[in-house]
Coordinates of N, CA, C and O in Angstrom, one line a residue:
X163 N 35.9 7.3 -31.7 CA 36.9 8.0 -31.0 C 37.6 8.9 -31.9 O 38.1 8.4 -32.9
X164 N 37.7 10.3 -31.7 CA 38.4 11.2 -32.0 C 39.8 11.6 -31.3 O 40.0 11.5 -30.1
X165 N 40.9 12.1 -32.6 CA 42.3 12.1 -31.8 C 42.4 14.1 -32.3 O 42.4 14.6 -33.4
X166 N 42.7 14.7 -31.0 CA 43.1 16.2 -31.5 C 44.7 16.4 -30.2 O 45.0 16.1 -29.1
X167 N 45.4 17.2 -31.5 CA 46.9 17.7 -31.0 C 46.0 19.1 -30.7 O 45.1 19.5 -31.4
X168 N 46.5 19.8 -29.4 CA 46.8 21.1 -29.2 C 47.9 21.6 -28.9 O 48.8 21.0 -28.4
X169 N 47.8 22.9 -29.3 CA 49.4 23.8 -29.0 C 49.0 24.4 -27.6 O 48.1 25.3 -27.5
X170 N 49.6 23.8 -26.5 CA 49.2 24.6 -25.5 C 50.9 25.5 -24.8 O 51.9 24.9 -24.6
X171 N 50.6 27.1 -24.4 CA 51.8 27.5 -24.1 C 51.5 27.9 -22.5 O 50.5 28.3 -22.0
X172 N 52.8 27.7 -21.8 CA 53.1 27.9 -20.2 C 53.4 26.4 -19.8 O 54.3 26.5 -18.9
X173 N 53.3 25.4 -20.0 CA 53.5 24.0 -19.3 C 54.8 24.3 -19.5 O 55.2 24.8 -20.5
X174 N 55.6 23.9 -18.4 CA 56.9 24.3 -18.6 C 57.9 22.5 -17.1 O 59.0 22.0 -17.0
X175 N 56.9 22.2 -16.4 CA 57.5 21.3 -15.7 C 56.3 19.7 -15.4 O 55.2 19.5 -16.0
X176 N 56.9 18.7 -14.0 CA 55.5 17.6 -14.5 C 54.4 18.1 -13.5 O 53.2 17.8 -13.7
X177 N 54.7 18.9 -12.7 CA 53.2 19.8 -12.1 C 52.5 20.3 -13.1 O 51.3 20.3 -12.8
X178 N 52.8 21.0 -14.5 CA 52.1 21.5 -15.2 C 51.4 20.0 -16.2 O 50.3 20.0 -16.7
X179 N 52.1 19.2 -16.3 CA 51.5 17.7 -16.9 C 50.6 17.6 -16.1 O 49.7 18.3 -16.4
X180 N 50.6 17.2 -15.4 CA 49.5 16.3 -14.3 C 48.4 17.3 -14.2 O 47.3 16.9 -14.4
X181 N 48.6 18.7 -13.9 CA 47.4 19.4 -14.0 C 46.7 19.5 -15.4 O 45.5 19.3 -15.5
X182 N 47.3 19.7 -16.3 CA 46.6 19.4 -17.8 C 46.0 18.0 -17.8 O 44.7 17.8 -18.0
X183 N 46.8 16.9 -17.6 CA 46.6 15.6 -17.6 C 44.9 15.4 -16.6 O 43.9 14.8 -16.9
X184 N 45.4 16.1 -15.5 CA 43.9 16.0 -14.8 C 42.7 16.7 -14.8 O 41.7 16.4 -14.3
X185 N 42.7 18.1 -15.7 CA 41.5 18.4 -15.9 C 40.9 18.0 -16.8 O 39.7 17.6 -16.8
X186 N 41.9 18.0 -17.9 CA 41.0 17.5 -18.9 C 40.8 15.3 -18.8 O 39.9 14.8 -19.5
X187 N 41.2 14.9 -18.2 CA 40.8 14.0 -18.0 C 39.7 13.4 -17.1 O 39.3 12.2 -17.0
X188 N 39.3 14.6 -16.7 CA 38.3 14.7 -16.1 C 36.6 14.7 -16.2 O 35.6 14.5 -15.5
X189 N 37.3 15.0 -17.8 CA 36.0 15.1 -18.7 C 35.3 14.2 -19.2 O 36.1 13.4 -19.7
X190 N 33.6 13.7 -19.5 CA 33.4 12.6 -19.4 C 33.6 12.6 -21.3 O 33.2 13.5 -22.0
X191 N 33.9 11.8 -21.7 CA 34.0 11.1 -22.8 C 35.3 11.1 -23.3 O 35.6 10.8 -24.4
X192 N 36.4 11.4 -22.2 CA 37.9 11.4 -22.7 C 38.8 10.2 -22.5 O 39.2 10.0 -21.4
X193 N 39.3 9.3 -23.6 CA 39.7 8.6 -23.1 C 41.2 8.6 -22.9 O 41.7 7.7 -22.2
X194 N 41.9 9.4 -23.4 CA 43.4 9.8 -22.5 C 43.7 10.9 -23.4 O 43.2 11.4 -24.3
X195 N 45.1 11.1 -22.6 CA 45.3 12.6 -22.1 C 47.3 12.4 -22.4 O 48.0 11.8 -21.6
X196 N 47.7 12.9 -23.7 CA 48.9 12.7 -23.7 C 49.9 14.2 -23.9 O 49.8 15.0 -24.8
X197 N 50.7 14.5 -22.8 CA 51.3 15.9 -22.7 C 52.3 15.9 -23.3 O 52.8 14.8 -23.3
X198 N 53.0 16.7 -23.9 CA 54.9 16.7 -24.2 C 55.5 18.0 -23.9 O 55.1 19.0 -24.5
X199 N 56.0 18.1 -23.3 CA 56.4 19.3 -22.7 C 57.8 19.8 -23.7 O 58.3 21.0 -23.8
X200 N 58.2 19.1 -24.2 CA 59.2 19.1 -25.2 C 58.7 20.1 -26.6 O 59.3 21.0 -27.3
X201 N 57.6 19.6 -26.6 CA 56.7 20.0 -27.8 C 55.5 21.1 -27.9 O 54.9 21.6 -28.8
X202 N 55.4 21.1 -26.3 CA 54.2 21.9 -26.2 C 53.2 21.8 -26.8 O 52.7 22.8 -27.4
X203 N 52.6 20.5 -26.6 CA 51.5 20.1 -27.4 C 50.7 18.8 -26.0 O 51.1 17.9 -25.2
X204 N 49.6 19.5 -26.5 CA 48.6 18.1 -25.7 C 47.8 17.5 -27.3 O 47.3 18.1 -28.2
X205 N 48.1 15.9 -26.8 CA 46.8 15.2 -27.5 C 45.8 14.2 -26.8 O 46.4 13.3 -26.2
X206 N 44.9 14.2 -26.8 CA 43.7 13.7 -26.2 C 42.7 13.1 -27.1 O 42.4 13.5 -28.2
X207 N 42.3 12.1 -26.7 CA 41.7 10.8 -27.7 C 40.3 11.1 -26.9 O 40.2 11.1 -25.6
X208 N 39.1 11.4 -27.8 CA 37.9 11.5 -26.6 C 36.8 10.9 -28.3 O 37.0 10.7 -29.5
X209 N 35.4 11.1 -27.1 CA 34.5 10.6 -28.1 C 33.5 11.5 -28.0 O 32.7 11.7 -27.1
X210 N 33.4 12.1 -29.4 CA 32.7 13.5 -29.9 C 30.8 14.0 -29.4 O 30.0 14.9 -29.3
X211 N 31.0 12.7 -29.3 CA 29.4 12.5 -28.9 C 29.4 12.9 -27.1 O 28.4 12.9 -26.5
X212 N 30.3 13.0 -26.8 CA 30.5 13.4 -25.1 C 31.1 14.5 -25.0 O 30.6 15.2 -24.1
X213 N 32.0 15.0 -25.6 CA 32.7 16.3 -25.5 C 33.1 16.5 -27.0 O 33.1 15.7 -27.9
X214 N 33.3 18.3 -26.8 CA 33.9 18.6 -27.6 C 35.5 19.0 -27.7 O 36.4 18.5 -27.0
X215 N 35.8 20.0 -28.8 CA 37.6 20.1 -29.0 C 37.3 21.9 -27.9 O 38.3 22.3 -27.4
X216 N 36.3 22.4 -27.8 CA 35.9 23.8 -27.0 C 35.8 23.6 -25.6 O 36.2 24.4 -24.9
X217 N 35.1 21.9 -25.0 CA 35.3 21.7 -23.8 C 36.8 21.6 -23.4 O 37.2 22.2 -22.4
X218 N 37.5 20.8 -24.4 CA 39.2 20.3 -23.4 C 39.8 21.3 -23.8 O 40.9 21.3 -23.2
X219 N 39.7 22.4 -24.7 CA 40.2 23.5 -24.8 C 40.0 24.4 -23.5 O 40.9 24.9 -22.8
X220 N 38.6 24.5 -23.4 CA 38.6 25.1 -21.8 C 38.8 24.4 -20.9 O 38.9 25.2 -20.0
X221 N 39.0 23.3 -20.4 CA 39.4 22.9 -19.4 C 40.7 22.4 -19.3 O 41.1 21.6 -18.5
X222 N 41.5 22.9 -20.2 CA 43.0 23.6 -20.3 C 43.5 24.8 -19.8 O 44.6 25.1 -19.3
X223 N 42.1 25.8 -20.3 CA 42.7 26.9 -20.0 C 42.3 27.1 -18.6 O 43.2 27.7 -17.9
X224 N 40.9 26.5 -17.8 CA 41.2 26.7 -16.6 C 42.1 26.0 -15.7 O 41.9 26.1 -14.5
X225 N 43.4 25.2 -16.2 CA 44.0 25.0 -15.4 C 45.1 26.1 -15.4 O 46.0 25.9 -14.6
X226 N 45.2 27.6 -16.2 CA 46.1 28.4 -16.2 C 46.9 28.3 -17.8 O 47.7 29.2 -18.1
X227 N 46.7 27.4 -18.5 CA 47.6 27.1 -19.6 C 46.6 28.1 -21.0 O 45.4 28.5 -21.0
X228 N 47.5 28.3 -21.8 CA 47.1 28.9 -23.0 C 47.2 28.0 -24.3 O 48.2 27.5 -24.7
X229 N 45.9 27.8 -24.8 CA 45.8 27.1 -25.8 C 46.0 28.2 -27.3 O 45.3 29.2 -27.6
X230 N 47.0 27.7 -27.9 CA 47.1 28.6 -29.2 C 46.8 28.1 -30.6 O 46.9 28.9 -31.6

């Protein structure tokens, strides 16, 4: 298991958690999905051999959020 922090910008309320929270949780080899809206940061615990740090990057950004 792999742990990556992202700087993601626009999450601004818990509609914007839960949509981050659910795309990329979505993904198979993720095993959770931690948002801070304080911090503007997602971290996500997954396993490298199932996804990558380019998959939950994009399936961040298709929830409308900007990964920086």
């Amino acid at each position: 298991m792999e742990n990556v922090t992202l700087s993601v910008k626009g999450m601004s309320c818990g509609h914007c958690v839960k949509a981050v929270e659910g795309g990329v949780g979505e993904l198979n080899g993720v095993k959770s999905v931690e948002v801070s809206l304080e911090d503007a940061k997602v971290t996500v615990a997954f396993d490298p051999s199932q996804v990558t740090v380019e998959d939950i990057k994009e399936a961040i950004d298709d929830q409308g959020y900007d990964v920086a």
